[in-house]
Coordinates of N, CA and C in Angstrom, one line a residue:
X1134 N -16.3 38.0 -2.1 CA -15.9 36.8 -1.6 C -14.3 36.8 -1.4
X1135 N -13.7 36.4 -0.2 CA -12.6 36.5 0.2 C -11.6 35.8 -1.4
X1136 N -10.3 36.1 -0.8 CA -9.4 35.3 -2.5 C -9.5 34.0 -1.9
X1137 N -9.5 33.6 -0.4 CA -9.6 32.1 -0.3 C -10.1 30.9 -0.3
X1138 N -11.5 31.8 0.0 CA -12.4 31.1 -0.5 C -12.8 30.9 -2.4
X1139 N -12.8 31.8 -2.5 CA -12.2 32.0 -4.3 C -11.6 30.3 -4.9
X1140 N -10.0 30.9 -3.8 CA -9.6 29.3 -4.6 C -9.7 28.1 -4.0
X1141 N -10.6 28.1 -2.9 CA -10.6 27.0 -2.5 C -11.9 26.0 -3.5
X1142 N -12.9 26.5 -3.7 CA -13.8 26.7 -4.9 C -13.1 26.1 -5.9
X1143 N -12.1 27.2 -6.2 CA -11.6 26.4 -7.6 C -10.8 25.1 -7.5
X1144 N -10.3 24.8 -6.4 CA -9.6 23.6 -6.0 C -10.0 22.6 -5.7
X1145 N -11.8 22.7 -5.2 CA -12.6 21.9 -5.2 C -13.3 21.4 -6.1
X1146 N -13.9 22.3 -6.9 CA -14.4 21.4 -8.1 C -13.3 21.0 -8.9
X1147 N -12.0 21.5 -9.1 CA -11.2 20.7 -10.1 C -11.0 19.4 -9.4
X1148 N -10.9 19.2 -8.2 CA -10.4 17.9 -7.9 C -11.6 16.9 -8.2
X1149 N -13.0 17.4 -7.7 CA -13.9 16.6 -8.2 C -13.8 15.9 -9.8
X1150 N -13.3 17.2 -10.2 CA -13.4 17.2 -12.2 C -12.3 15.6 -12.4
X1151 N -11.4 16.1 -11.9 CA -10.2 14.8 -11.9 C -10.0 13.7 -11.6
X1152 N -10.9 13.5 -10.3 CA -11.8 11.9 -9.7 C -12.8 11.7 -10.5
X1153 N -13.3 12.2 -10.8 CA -14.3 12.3 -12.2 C -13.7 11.3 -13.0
X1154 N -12.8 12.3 -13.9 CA -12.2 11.5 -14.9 C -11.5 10.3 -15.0
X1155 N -10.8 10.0 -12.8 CA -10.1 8.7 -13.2 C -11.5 7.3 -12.8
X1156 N -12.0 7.8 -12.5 CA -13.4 6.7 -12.1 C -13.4 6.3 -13.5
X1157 N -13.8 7.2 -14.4 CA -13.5 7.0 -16.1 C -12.8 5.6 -16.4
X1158 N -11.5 6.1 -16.0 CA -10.6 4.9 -16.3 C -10.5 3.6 -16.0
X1159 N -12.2 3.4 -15.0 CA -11.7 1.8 -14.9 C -13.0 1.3 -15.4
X1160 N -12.7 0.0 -15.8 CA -13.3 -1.0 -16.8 C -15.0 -0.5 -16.2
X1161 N -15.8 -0.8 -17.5 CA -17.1 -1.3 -17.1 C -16.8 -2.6 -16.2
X1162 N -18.0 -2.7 -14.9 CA -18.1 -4.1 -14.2 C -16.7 -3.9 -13.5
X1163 N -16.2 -3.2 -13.3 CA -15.1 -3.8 -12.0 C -15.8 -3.6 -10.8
X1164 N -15.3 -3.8 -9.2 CA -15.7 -3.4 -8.3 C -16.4 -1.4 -8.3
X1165 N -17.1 -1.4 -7.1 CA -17.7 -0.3 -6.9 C -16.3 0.3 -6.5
X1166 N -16.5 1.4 -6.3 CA -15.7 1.8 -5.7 C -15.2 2.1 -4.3
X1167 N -16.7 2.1 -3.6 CA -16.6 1.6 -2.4 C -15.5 0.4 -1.9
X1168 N -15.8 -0.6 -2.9 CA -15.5 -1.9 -2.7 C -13.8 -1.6 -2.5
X1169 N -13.5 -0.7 -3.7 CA -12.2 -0.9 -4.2 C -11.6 -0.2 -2.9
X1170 N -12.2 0.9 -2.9 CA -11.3 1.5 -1.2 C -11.0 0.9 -0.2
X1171 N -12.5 -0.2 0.4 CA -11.9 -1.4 1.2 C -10.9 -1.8 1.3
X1172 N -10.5 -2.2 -0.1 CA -9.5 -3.3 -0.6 C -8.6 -2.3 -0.2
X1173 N -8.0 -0.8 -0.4 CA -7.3 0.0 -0.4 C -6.5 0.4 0.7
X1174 N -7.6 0.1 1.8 CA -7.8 0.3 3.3 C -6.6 -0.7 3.9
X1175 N -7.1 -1.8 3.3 CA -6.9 -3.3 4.0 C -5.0 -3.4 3.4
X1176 N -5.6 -2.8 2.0 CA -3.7 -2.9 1.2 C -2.7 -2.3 2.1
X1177 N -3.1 -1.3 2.3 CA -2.2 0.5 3.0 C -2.4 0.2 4.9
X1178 N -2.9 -0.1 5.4 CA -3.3 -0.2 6.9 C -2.9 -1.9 7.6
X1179 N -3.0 -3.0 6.8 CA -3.1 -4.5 7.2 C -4.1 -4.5 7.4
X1180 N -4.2 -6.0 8.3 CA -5.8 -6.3 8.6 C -6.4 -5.2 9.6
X1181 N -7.8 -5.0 9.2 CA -8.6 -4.5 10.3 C -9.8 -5.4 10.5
X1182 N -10.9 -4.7 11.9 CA -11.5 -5.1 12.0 C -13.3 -4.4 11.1
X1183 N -13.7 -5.2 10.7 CA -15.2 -4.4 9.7 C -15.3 -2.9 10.5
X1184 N -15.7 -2.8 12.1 CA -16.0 -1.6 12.3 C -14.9 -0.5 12.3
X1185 N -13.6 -0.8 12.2 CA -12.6 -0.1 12.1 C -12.5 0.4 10.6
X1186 N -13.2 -0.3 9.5 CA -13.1 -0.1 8.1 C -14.5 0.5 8.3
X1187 N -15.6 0.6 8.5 CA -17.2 1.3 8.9 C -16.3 2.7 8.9
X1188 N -16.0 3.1 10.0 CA -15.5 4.1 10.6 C -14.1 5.0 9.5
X1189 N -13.8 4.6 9.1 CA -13.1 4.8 8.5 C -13.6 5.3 7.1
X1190 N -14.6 4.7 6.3 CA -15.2 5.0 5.4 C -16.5 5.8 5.7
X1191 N -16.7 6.3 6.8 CA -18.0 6.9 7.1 C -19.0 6.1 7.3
X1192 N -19.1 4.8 6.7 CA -20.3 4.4 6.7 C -21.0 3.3 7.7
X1193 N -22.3 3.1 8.1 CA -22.6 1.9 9.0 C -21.7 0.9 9.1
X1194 N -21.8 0.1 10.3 CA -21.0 -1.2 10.1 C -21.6 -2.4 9.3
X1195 N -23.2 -2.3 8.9 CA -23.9 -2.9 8.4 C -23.7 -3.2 6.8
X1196 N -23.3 -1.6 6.5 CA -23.6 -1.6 5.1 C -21.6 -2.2 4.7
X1197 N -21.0 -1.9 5.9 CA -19.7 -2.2 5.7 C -19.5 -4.1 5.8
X1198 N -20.6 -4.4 6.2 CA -20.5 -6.5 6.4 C -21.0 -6.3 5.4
X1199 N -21.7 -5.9 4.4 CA -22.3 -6.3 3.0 C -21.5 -6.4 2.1
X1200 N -20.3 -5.2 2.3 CA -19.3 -4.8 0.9 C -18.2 -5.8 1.4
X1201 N -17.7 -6.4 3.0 CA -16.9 -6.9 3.1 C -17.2 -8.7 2.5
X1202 N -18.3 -9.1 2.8 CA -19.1 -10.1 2.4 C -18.3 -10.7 1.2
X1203 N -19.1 -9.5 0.4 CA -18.7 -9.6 -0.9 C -17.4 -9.6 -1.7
X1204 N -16.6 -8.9 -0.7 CA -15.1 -9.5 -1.3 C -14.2 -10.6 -0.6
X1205 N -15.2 -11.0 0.3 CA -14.6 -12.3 0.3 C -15.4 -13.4 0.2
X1206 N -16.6 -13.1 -0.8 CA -16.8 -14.4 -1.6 C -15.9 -14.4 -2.9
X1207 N -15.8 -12.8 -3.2 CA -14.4 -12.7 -4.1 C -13.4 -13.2 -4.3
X1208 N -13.3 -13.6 -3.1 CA -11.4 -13.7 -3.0 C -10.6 -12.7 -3.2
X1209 N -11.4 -11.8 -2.4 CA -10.3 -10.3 -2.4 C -9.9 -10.4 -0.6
X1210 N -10.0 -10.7 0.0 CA -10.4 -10.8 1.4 C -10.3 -12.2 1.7
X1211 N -9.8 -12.2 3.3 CA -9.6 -13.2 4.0 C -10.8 -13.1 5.8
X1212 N -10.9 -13.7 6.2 CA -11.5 -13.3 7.5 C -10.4 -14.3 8.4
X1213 N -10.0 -13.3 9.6 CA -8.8 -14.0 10.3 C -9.7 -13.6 12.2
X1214 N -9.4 -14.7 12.8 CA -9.3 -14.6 14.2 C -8.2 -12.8 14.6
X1215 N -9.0 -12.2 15.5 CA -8.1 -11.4 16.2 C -7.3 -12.1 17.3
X1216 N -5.8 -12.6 17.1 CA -5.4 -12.4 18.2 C -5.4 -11.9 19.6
X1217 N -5.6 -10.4 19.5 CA -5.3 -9.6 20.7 C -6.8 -9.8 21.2
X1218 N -8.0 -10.2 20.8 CA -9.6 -10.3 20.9 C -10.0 -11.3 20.2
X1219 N -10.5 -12.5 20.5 CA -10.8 -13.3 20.1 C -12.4 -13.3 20.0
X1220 N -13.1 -12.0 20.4 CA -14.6 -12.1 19.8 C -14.8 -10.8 18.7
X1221 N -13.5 -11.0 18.2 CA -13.5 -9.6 16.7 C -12.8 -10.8 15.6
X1222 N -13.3 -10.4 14.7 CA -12.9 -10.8 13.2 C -11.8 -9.5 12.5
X1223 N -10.8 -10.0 12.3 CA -9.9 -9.4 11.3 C -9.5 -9.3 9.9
X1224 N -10.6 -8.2 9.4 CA -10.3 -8.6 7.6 C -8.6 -8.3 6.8
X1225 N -8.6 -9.0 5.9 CA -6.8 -8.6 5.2 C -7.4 -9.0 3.6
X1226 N -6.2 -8.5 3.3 CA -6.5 -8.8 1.9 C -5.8 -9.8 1.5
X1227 N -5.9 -10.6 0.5 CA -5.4 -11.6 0.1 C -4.6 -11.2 -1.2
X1228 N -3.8 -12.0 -1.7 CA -2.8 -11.5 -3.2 C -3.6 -11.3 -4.3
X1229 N -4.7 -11.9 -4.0 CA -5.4 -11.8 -5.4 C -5.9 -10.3 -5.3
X1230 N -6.8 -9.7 -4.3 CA -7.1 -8.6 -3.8 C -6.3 -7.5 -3.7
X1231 N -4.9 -7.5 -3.5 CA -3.8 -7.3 -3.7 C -3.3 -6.6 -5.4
X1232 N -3.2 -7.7 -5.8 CA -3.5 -7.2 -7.3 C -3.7 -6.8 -8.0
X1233 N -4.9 -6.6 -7.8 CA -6.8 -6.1 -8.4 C -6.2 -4.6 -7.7
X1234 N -5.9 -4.5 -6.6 CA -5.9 -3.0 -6.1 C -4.5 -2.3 -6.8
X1235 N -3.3 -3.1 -7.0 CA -1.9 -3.0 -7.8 C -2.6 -2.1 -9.4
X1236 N -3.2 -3.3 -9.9 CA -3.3 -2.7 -11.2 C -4.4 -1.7 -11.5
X1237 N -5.2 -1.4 -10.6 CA -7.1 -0.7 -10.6 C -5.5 0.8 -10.3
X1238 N -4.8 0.8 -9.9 CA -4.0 2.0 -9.6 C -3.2 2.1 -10.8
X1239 N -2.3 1.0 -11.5 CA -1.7 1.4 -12.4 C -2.0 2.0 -13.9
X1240 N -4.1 1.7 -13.8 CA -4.3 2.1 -14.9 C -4.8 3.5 -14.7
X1241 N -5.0 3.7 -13.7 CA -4.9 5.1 -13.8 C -4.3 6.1 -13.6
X1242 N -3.2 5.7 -12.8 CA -1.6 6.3 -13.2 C -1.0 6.4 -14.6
X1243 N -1.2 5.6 -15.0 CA -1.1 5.7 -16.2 C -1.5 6.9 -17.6
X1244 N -2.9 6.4 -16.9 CA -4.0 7.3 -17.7 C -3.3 8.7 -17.4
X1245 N -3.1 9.6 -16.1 CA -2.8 10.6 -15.8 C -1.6 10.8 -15.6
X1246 N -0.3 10.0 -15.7 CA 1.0 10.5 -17.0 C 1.2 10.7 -17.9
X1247 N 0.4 9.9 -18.9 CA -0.2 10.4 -20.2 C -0.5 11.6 -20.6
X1248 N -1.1 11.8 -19.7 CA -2.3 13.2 -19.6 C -1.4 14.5 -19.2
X1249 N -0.8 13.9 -18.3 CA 0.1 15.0 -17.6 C 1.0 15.3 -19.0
X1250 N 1.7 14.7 -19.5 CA 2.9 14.8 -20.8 C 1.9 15.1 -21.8
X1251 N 0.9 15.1 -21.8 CA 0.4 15.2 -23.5 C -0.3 17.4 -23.0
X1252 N -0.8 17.7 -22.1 CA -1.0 18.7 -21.7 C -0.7 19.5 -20.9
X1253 N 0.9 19.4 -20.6 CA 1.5 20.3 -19.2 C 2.9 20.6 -19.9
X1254 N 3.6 21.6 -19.5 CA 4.8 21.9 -20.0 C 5.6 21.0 -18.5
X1255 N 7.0 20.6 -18.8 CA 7.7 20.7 -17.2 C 7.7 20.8 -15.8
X1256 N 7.6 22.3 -16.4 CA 7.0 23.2 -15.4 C 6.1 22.9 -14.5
X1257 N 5.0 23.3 -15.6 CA 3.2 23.0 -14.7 C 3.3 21.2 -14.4
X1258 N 3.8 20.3 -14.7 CA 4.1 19.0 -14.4 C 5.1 19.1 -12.5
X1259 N 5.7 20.1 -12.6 CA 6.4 20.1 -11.1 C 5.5 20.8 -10.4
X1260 N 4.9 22.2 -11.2 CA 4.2 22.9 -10.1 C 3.0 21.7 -9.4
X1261 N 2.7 21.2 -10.4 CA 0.6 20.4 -9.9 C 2.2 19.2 -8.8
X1262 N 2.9 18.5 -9.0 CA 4.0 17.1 -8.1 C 3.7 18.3 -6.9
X1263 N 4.5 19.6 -6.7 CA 4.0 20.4 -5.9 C 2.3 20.4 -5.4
X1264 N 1.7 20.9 -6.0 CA 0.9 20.7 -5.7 C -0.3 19.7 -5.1
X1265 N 0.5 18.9 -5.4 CA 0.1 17.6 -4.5 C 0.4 17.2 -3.3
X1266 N 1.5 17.7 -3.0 CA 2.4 17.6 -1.5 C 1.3 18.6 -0.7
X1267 N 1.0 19.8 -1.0 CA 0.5 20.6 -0.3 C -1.0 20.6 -0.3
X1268 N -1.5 19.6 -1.3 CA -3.3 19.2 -1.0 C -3.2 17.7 0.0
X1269 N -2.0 17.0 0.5 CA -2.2 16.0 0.7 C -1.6 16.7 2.1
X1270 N -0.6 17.5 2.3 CA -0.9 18.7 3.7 C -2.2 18.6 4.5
X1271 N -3.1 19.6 3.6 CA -4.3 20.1 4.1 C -5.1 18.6 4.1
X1272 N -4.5 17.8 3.7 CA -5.7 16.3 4.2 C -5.8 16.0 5.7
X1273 N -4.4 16.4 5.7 CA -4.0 16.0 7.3 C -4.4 16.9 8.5
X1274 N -5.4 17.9 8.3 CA -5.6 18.5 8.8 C -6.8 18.4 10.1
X1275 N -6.3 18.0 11.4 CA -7.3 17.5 12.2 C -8.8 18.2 11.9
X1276 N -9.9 17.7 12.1 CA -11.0 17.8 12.1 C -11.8 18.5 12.7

């Protein structure tokens, strides 16, 4: 097996190993996770429209009106008129939604500063900061 495929292997199950572990970190009973990406979507991009967030998440537009549904009987979500199209719905998030996505991030940043200082020298703490810049590279990698 080539060395690339080698570490691509190894780059892939550890990252799995690590989304693993921060899924860990959030409460029994919060949102799915699905849910929380929505919210994520909506935080990082502004309003969209459901099939823009379908598409975006891979999944049906169907199963994407059920998760969106649901966070705005939440109150994580707002449903707004499209200006530019007035026969599309524009989801946003609302502050409460907002929040939920603020802190669902800071506990697991957390968790993995911790982690990072209790098991990395300096060093391997710049190399993985490195490291990150150049897996979030290859994210960008057209399709």
């Amino acid at each position: 097996m080539p060395a690339s495929e080698v570490a691509a292997h190894e780059i892939r199950t550890s990252l799995f190993r690590l989304v693993r572990r921060l899924r860990q970190e959030r409460p029994e009973g919060e949102l799915s996770y699905s849910r929380l990406n929505v919210l994520g979507w909506l935080e990082r991009e502004g309003p969209m429209t459901n099939a823009d967030l379908a598409a975006a998440e891979r999944v049906t537009p169907q199963a994407m009106m059920r998760a969106t549904a649901d966070l705005v009987a939440a109150g994580f979500i707002n449903r707004a008129d499209n200006p530019a199209d007035r026969r599309q719905v524009l989801l946003e998030i609302t502050p409460t939604g907002a929040d939920h996505v603020h802190e669902d991030r800071r506990r697991r940043d957390t968790f993995l500063a911790q982690a990072m200082e209790a098991t990395l020298t300096p060093t391997e703490q710049e190399l993985l900061r490195l490291a990150a810049r150049l897996m979030n590279n290859l994210a960008k990698v057209p399709q």
